[in-house]
Short mmCIF file of C-alpha atoms in Angstrom, two decimals:
data_model
loop_
_atom_site.label_atom_id
_atom_site.label_comp_id
_atom_site.label_asym_id
_atom_site.label_seq_id
_atom_site.Cartn_x
_atom_site.Cartn_y
_atom_site.Cartn_z
CA MET A 11 280.01 107.44 143.69
CA ILE A 12 283.89 108.49 143.36
CA SER A 13 284.90 112.27 142.92
CA LEU A 14 286.43 112.84 139.83
CA ALA A 15 286.38 116.65 139.43
CA LYS A 16 289.77 116.99 138.05
CA SER A 17 289.25 114.50 135.22
CA GLU A 18 285.13 116.52 134.90
CA GLN A 19 287.11 119.74 134.30
CA LEU A 20 289.18 118.16 131.62
CA PHE A 21 286.17 116.59 129.49
CA THR A 22 284.02 119.86 129.78
CA GLU A 23 287.52 122.03 128.23
CA ALA A 24 287.79 119.14 125.78
CA LEU A 25 283.37 120.58 124.85
CA LYS A 26 285.17 122.97 123.89
CA TYR A 27 287.50 122.68 121.34
CA ILE A 28 286.61 118.46 120.82
CA PRO A 29 283.89 117.62 119.24
CA GLY A 30 281.95 115.50 121.89
CA GLY A 31 285.08 116.40 123.77
CA VAL A 32 286.35 113.07 123.18
CA ASN A 33 288.70 112.15 119.67
CA SER A 34 286.67 108.72 119.39
CA PRO A 35 283.48 108.28 120.00
CA VAL A 36 282.31 105.11 122.21
CA ARG A 37 285.01 106.91 124.69
CA ALA A 38 282.29 109.55 125.26
CA PHE A 39 280.34 106.80 128.02
CA ARG A 40 277.77 107.81 125.70
CA ALA A 41 275.77 104.56 126.36
CA VAL A 42 276.74 103.82 129.54
CA GLY A 43 276.10 107.49 131.41
CA GLY A 44 278.64 109.86 132.47
CA HIS A 45 280.81 111.71 131.73
CA PRO A 46 284.67 110.10 130.70
CA PHE A 47 287.47 110.25 133.54
CA PHE A 48 290.44 111.13 131.99
CA VAL A 49 293.96 109.15 132.26
CA ASN A 50 297.38 110.32 132.56
CA ARG A 51 299.92 107.63 133.34
CA ALA A 52 299.29 104.01 133.06
CA LYS A 53 301.72 100.84 133.76
CA GLY A 54 301.72 97.33 133.68
CA ALA A 55 297.50 96.19 134.12
CA ARG A 56 296.48 99.45 135.60
CA VAL A 57 295.83 102.24 134.86
CA TRP A 58 295.40 106.00 137.03
CA ASP A 59 293.57 108.60 136.38
CA VAL A 60 294.29 112.79 136.84
CA ASP A 61 292.16 112.40 140.20
CA GLY A 62 294.71 109.86 140.91
CA HIS A 63 292.04 106.68 141.47
CA GLU A 64 293.23 103.27 140.10
CA TYR A 65 292.55 100.38 137.93
CA ILE A 66 292.39 97.40 136.38
CA ASP A 67 291.92 97.69 132.99
CA TYR A 68 290.64 95.03 130.86
CA VAL A 69 290.52 97.76 127.96
CA CYS A 70 294.21 97.91 126.99
CA THR A 71 294.09 100.84 125.01
CA TRP A 72 291.61 98.41 122.87
CA GLY A 73 294.14 95.93 122.56
CA PRO A 74 297.52 96.97 121.69
CA ALA A 75 298.88 96.48 125.24
CA ILE A 76 298.96 92.56 125.75
CA LEU A 77 301.76 93.18 127.55
CA GLY A 78 300.59 95.36 129.67
CA HIS A 79 301.14 98.64 129.22
CA ALA A 80 304.63 100.76 129.68
CA HIS A 81 306.62 97.43 129.38
CA PRO A 82 310.17 98.38 129.45
CA LYS A 83 311.17 95.78 126.69
CA ILE A 84 308.80 98.14 125.04
CA ILE A 85 309.94 101.48 126.16
CA GLN A 86 313.88 100.96 125.82
CA ALA A 87 313.18 100.46 122.18
CA VAL A 88 310.94 103.37 121.42
CA GLN A 89 313.60 106.05 123.39
CA GLN A 90 317.07 104.40 121.83
CA THR A 91 315.01 104.47 118.63
CA ALA A 92 313.58 108.89 118.81
CA GLU A 93 317.40 109.53 119.96
CA TYR A 94 317.60 108.97 116.23
CA GLY A 95 314.89 110.29 114.51
CA THR A 96 311.30 110.21 115.01
CA SER A 97 310.32 110.13 111.10
CA PHE A 98 312.26 109.68 107.60
CA GLY A 99 309.98 109.20 104.88
CA ILE A 100 312.25 107.77 103.78
CA PRO A 101 313.29 103.67 104.57
CA ASN A 102 314.39 102.37 106.97
CA PRO A 103 315.72 99.06 108.93
CA LEU A 104 313.03 98.07 111.07
CA GLU A 105 310.46 98.37 108.84
CA VAL A 106 312.23 95.81 107.20
CA THR A 107 313.05 93.71 109.67
CA MET A 108 308.67 94.55 111.40
CA ALA A 109 308.05 92.30 107.59
CA ARG A 110 310.55 89.80 108.26
CA LEU A 111 308.97 89.24 111.54
CA ILE A 112 305.12 89.15 110.12
CA CYS A 113 305.48 86.69 107.46
CA SER A 114 307.29 84.38 110.27
CA THR A 115 304.55 84.42 111.87
CA VAL A 116 301.24 84.29 109.72
CA PRO A 117 302.32 81.61 107.19
CA SER A 118 299.26 83.04 105.30
CA VAL A 119 301.49 86.43 104.43
CA GLU A 120 303.59 85.80 102.68
CA LYS A 121 304.62 89.57 102.35
CA VAL A 122 303.03 92.90 103.67
CA ARG A 123 302.59 95.94 103.37
CA MET A 124 302.92 99.01 107.02
CA CYS A 125 300.23 101.86 106.99
CA ASN A 126 298.94 103.79 110.50
CA SER A 127 295.71 102.06 111.59
CA GLY A 128 293.08 99.11 110.92
CA THR A 129 290.76 101.30 108.56
CA GLU A 130 293.44 101.87 106.18
CA ALA A 131 294.30 98.01 106.23
CA THR A 132 291.34 97.45 105.34
CA MET A 133 290.33 99.90 102.63
CA SER A 134 293.07 99.00 100.61
CA ALA A 135 293.07 95.47 101.02
CA ILE A 136 289.75 95.63 99.91
CA ARG A 137 291.10 98.33 97.18
CA LEU A 138 293.69 95.32 96.43
CA ALA A 139 290.81 92.26 96.66
CA ARG A 140 288.94 94.52 93.31
CA GLY A 141 291.76 95.35 91.57
CA PHE A 142 293.28 92.12 91.61
CA THR A 143 289.80 90.32 91.30
CA LYS A 144 289.02 92.79 88.79
CA ARG A 145 285.77 92.99 90.70
CA ASP A 146 283.27 95.27 92.16
CA LYS A 147 281.12 93.61 94.88
CA ILE A 148 283.03 92.80 99.12
CA ILE A 149 280.00 91.07 101.74
CA LYS A 150 280.69 92.65 104.92
CA PHE A 151 278.75 90.99 108.25
CA GLU A 152 276.07 91.89 110.10
CA GLY A 153 278.26 94.03 113.53
CA CYS A 154 282.27 93.53 111.73
CA TYR A 155 283.44 96.60 112.41
CA HIS A 156 286.54 97.34 109.55
CA GLY A 157 287.01 101.23 110.66
CA HIS A 158 285.72 104.29 109.16
CA VAL A 159 285.67 103.07 105.54
CA ASP A 160 282.87 104.92 103.70
CA SER A 161 282.19 101.65 102.27
CA LEU A 162 282.08 99.63 104.49
CA LEU A 163 279.78 101.48 107.40
CA VAL A 164 277.34 99.47 107.07
CA LYS A 165 275.68 98.09 109.52
CA ALA A 166 278.95 98.16 111.88
CA GLY A 167 279.95 97.59 115.62
CA SER A 168 282.01 99.43 117.28
CA GLY A 169 281.09 103.11 118.22
CA ALA A 170 278.60 103.33 114.78
CA LEU A 171 276.66 100.68 116.79
CA THR A 172 276.80 101.76 119.99
CA PHE A 173 275.23 104.81 119.14
CA GLY A 174 272.49 103.31 116.85
CA ASN A 175 273.85 104.76 113.81
CA PRO A 176 275.15 101.51 112.00
CA ASP A 177 274.42 103.87 109.04
CA SER A 178 276.94 107.22 109.17
CA ALA A 179 275.75 111.04 107.70
CA GLY A 180 278.18 111.94 105.01
CA VAL A 181 278.53 108.58 103.77
CA PRO A 182 276.76 108.22 99.80
CA ALA A 183 274.61 104.94 99.51
CA ALA A 184 276.82 104.69 96.15
CA PHE A 185 279.76 104.69 97.82
CA THR A 186 277.93 101.32 99.62
CA GLN A 187 275.79 100.10 96.81
CA HIS A 188 278.60 97.02 96.77
CA THR A 189 278.75 96.14 99.30
CA ILE A 190 276.88 93.23 100.84
CA VAL A 191 276.14 92.47 104.63
CA VAL A 192 274.87 89.17 105.27
CA PRO A 193 274.37 88.12 109.21
CA PHE A 194 277.10 86.49 110.66
CA ASN A 195 276.91 82.40 111.26
CA ASP A 196 274.54 82.56 108.80
CA PRO A 197 276.21 80.04 105.69
CA ALA A 198 272.54 80.14 103.42
CA MET A 199 272.85 83.57 103.72
CA VAL A 200 276.34 83.61 101.50
CA LYS A 201 275.32 81.20 99.26
CA ALA A 202 272.44 82.76 98.28
CA ALA A 203 275.29 86.20 97.42
CA PHE A 204 276.82 84.57 95.94
CA ASP A 205 274.09 83.28 93.56
CA ALA A 206 272.81 86.03 93.50
CA ASN A 207 275.82 88.37 92.50
CA PRO A 208 277.98 85.47 89.42
CA GLY A 209 280.82 86.21 89.73
CA GLN A 210 280.72 89.96 90.90
CA ILE A 211 282.09 89.35 93.63
CA ALA A 212 285.99 90.22 94.70
CA GLY A 213 286.16 88.65 98.55
CA ILE A 214 284.84 88.15 101.53
CA ILE A 215 285.98 91.03 105.30
CA ILE A 216 285.73 88.97 107.62
CA GLU A 217 286.02 89.20 111.36
CA PRO A 218 287.70 86.34 112.02
CA VAL A 219 285.41 86.60 115.64
CA PRO A 220 284.41 90.22 115.90
CA GLY A 221 285.72 92.36 118.64
CA ASN A 222 282.87 95.27 118.00
CA ALA A 223 279.61 93.82 119.06
CA GLY A 224 281.15 92.32 122.20
CA VAL A 225 282.52 88.97 121.10
CA TYR A 226 280.80 86.20 119.57
CA LEU A 227 282.44 83.09 118.10
CA PRO A 228 282.41 81.44 114.57
CA LYS A 229 280.03 78.13 114.47
CA PRO A 230 282.31 74.77 113.83
CA GLY A 231 283.12 74.73 110.47
CA TYR A 232 281.85 78.82 109.32
CA LEU A 233 285.20 80.06 108.57
CA GLU A 234 285.44 77.13 106.51
CA PHE A 235 282.63 77.57 104.41
CA LEU A 236 284.00 81.23 104.24
CA SER A 237 287.06 79.67 102.49
CA GLN A 238 285.45 76.60 100.35
CA THR A 239 282.93 79.54 99.22
CA THR A 240 285.65 82.29 98.10
CA THR A 241 287.61 79.43 96.47
CA ALA A 242 285.14 78.18 94.84
CA ASN A 243 284.03 81.21 93.46
CA GLY A 244 287.31 83.06 92.29
CA ALA A 245 286.55 85.99 95.60
CA LEU A 246 289.42 86.73 98.40
CA LEU A 247 289.13 85.30 102.12
CA ILE A 248 290.16 88.91 104.41
CA PHE A 249 290.15 88.05 107.77
CA ASP A 250 290.55 91.21 109.90
CA GLU A 251 292.63 90.57 112.73
CA VAL A 252 293.05 93.83 114.02
CA MET A 253 292.40 92.79 116.28
CA THR A 254 292.85 88.74 116.32
CA GLY A 255 296.00 88.81 115.19
CA PHE A 256 299.22 87.77 117.27
CA ARG A 257 296.10 87.50 120.21
CA LEU A 258 294.27 84.35 119.70
CA SER A 259 297.50 82.55 118.96
CA LEU A 260 301.22 83.47 118.25
CA GLY A 261 299.64 83.39 114.06
CA GLY A 262 296.21 84.45 114.83
CA ALA A 263 292.77 83.41 114.55
CA GLN A 264 293.10 82.26 111.18
CA GLU A 265 296.64 79.74 113.73
CA ARG A 266 293.97 78.52 116.27
CA PHE A 267 290.94 77.76 113.65
CA GLY A 268 293.42 76.51 111.32
CA ILE A 269 292.48 78.48 108.59
CA THR A 270 294.39 80.01 105.08
CA PRO A 271 292.74 83.78 104.75
CA ASP A 272 294.07 85.31 101.03
CA LEU A 273 294.61 88.55 102.30
CA THR A 274 294.33 89.67 106.85
CA CYS A 275 294.89 92.93 107.71
CA PHE A 276 296.64 93.62 111.25
CA GLY A 277 296.75 96.79 114.01
CA LYS A 278 297.26 96.69 117.50
CA ILE A 279 299.93 94.43 118.53
CA ILE A 280 302.49 95.19 115.96
CA GLY A 281 302.18 99.08 116.82
CA ALA A 282 302.49 98.25 121.03
CA GLY A 283 299.78 101.05 121.42
CA LEU A 284 301.72 103.24 119.16
CA PRO A 285 299.35 103.92 115.92
CA VAL A 286 299.65 101.08 113.05
CA GLY A 287 298.53 99.12 110.22
CA ALA A 288 300.07 96.41 107.86
CA PHE A 289 297.80 94.40 105.16
CA GLY A 290 299.08 90.79 103.73
CA GLY A 291 299.19 88.07 102.16
CA ARG A 292 300.61 85.81 99.18
CA SER A 293 302.73 87.36 97.32
CA GLU A 294 301.10 86.52 93.47
CA ILE A 295 298.34 89.78 95.01
CA MET A 296 300.11 91.90 96.79
CA ASP A 297 302.67 92.44 94.42
CA TYR A 298 299.38 93.45 92.70
CA LEU A 299 300.03 97.34 94.78
CA ALA A 300 302.47 99.62 92.97
CA PRO A 301 304.70 100.73 92.65
CA ALA A 302 304.55 96.68 91.30
CA GLY A 303 301.29 97.30 90.11
CA PRO A 304 298.90 98.45 88.34
CA VAL A 305 296.60 99.51 92.13
CA TYR A 306 297.38 102.94 94.41
CA GLN A 307 298.37 103.10 98.15
CA ALA A 308 301.30 105.45 99.98
CA GLY A 309 301.86 106.40 102.87
CA THR A 310 303.39 108.84 104.33
CA LEU A 311 304.75 107.45 107.66
CA SER A 312 304.08 103.85 106.42
CA GLY A 313 306.43 102.08 108.32
CA ASN A 314 307.44 105.55 110.63
CA PRO A 315 310.92 103.33 112.87
CA LEU A 316 308.78 104.72 116.48
CA ALA A 317 306.14 102.16 115.35
CA MET A 318 307.61 99.51 114.08
CA ALA A 319 310.74 100.04 117.07
CA ALA A 320 307.67 99.16 119.40
CA GLY A 321 305.28 96.67 117.98
CA ILE A 322 309.05 94.59 116.68
CA ALA A 323 309.39 94.62 120.77
CA ALA A 324 306.19 93.27 121.39
CA LEU A 325 306.07 90.44 118.58
CA ALA A 326 309.98 89.37 119.89
CA GLU A 327 308.58 88.88 123.57
CA LEU A 328 305.75 87.41 122.58
CA LYS A 329 307.86 85.05 120.61
CA VAL A 330 310.38 84.19 123.55
CA SER A 331 307.36 84.10 126.08
CA LYS A 332 304.51 81.46 126.98
CA ALA A 333 302.48 84.76 126.76
CA HIS A 334 299.61 82.83 124.96
CA GLU A 335 299.48 80.01 127.31
CA GLN A 336 299.42 82.60 130.80
CA LEU A 337 297.00 84.80 129.05
CA GLU A 338 294.68 81.11 128.66
CA LYS A 339 295.02 80.86 132.34
CA LEU A 340 293.23 84.19 132.82
CA GLY A 341 291.05 83.80 131.06
CA GLN A 342 289.65 80.19 132.81
CA GLN A 343 289.43 82.22 135.54
CA LEU A 344 288.32 85.12 134.90
CA GLU A 345 285.19 83.10 132.88
CA ALA A 346 284.78 79.92 135.45
CA GLY A 347 283.95 83.84 138.38
CA LEU A 348 282.32 85.29 136.44
CA ARG A 349 279.94 82.42 135.84
CA ASP A 350 279.85 81.63 138.81
CA ALA A 351 278.52 84.69 140.16
CA ALA A 352 276.45 85.80 138.16
CA ARG A 353 275.40 82.22 139.27
CA ALA A 354 274.72 83.26 142.35
CA ALA A 355 273.26 86.66 142.23
CA LYS A 356 271.18 84.96 140.10
CA VAL A 357 271.63 87.43 136.36
CA ALA A 358 271.05 85.68 132.90
CA VAL A 359 275.09 86.85 131.49
CA GLU A 360 275.47 84.92 128.91
CA PHE A 361 279.86 84.93 128.95
CA LYS A 362 281.64 84.89 125.34
CA ARG A 363 285.61 84.03 126.18
CA ILE A 364 288.00 83.29 123.34
CA GLY A 365 291.94 82.84 124.71
CA SER A 366 292.26 86.94 126.18
CA MET A 367 289.57 88.19 124.37
CA PHE A 368 286.46 88.10 125.65
CA CYS A 369 282.55 89.67 126.99
CA GLY A 370 279.51 89.24 128.80
CA TYR A 371 276.54 89.70 127.37
CA PHE A 372 273.13 90.92 129.72
CA THR A 373 270.84 87.61 128.51
CA ASP A 374 269.15 84.70 128.91
CA GLN A 375 269.48 83.57 125.35
CA PRO A 376 272.65 82.25 122.86
CA VAL A 377 274.66 85.20 121.27
CA HIS A 378 276.03 83.82 118.25
CA ASN A 379 275.52 87.09 115.81
CA LEU A 380 274.08 90.78 115.73
CA ALA A 381 270.64 90.37 116.10
CA ASP A 382 271.68 88.14 119.51
CA ALA A 383 273.55 90.54 120.66
CA LEU A 384 270.79 93.27 120.53
CA ARG A 385 268.64 91.66 122.79
CA SER A 386 270.84 91.99 125.15
CA ASP A 387 270.19 94.99 128.60
CA ARG A 388 272.36 97.38 127.91
CA ASP A 389 270.96 99.23 130.98
CA ARG A 390 271.85 96.07 133.38
CA PHE A 391 275.60 96.78 132.03
CA ALA A 392 275.43 100.84 132.05
CA LYS A 393 275.08 99.72 136.31
CA PHE A 394 277.15 96.86 135.68
CA PHE A 395 279.74 99.55 133.73
CA HIS A 396 278.95 101.84 136.35
CA GLY A 397 279.27 99.88 139.71
CA LEU A 398 282.80 97.77 139.05
CA LEU A 399 284.18 101.49 137.94
CA ALA A 400 283.60 102.23 141.02
CA LYS A 401 285.16 99.58 142.94
CA GLY A 402 288.67 100.58 140.33
CA VAL A 403 287.57 97.79 138.33
CA TYR A 404 287.83 99.61 134.19
CA LEU A 405 285.99 97.69 131.46
CA ALA A 406 285.06 99.15 128.42
CA PRO A 407 282.11 101.51 128.24
CA SER A 408 280.73 99.58 126.32
CA GLN A 409 278.07 96.74 126.13
CA PHE A 410 278.76 96.66 122.43
CA GLU A 411 282.78 96.25 122.78
CA ALA A 412 285.86 93.76 124.09
CA GLY A 413 287.09 93.04 126.82
CA PHE A 414 291.11 92.71 127.01
CA LEU A 415 293.58 90.68 129.20
CA SER A 416 296.92 91.46 128.55
CA THR A 417 300.03 89.12 130.72
CA ALA A 418 300.50 92.15 133.20
CA HIS A 419 297.08 90.41 135.35
CA THR A 420 297.83 88.65 137.33
CA SER A 421 295.89 85.69 139.27
CA ALA A 422 295.15 88.28 141.75
CA ASP A 423 294.14 90.43 139.97
CA ILE A 424 291.23 88.60 138.27
CA GLU A 425 289.89 87.22 141.66
CA THR A 426 290.47 91.09 142.93
CA THR A 427 287.58 91.56 140.00
CA VAL A 428 285.49 88.58 140.57
CA GLN A 429 284.72 89.29 143.91
CA ALA A 430 283.81 93.17 142.78
CA ALA A 431 281.19 92.06 139.84
CA ALA A 432 280.17 89.53 142.61
CA ALA A 433 279.24 92.22 144.96
CA VAL A 434 278.20 94.42 141.57
CA LEU A 435 276.13 92.18 140.23
CA LYS A 436 274.09 91.50 143.82
CA THR A 437 272.45 94.85 143.53
CA LEU A 438 271.95 94.28 139.77
#
């Protein structure tokens, strides 16, 4: 095992002042055992901990670092913008540039409202859907995580799933009474929900590719079915593209699958590592927002100039580069290498990948939904995680999180990772 003395010291200190020693639960390593390491530097596809160890990073700050850490154009944009102030509370030109970039890149979005996190984006989109349709009920899917919104912490993924406590304490039952939860990839259950609640469902919110219970994919035709069903029932289809937006293609999952949602939630990449969120859609829906309409939503730091500058630099680079072609090639190399390594080690792994998002479940059964994902061997994943960490490869510390690639990863990085994985798999 590698020495993490300075990280251990910091974690001991953090426990005195921060609940659980971390500011986001999954960072605590509870799902894999041990204590987290602390990072003080990141560049490209690598991070360095306070004890001086270097890791190839496949968490990519949970998705935003699609161009790698500390990309020079992003750093320069933030530095130049900071010279003029860090926050105004007054409209600034960068907000307009960002809004125009999003609307010109994602065809379903005619107008967009900036906020400060993915949680704010999903919370606001649901309020807007309810206000627009004048209905109360929302359908969500088991294993899809849409931030820590009270009404959506029902069979959620991500940290809640890692701790085996999908329904958070502190959320009154009344707050979730209008949330209908159905399995992912099950059209019959969606139809049954609409049949049982005629004229009451405001919309469906979905991660088009769930990334908070690992990664599993929509079956062919499933997203089309949801689009047709919401349209037929006068409800709205809300895509939570906080993870998939601008990552699975420039236009996100909706471009990749050819689906046009009514509303879309964004985050991660449009802040390029700074706190940000956004939601957008058809003008007639978005104009229900205050001050134009009756649905209230606000945020002191919304459209923060530093976050806007970072996101604009990231989106501009994605637009002019061949980033998604590069990411697809790296993804194919990683998938093929890990599949071969698992086969050679005679270890059952259900590997899922789409573009630059991936996950390996330790199970010999197909994974199409949360119930399938929960059958995976979490103890085996924990051993795999720590084995890779000791070899300088960092995955998310939970079986139920997506892995991410960046354009800063190289073919050599992938080969190093595959070789490390092959060695660890043989010990399992």
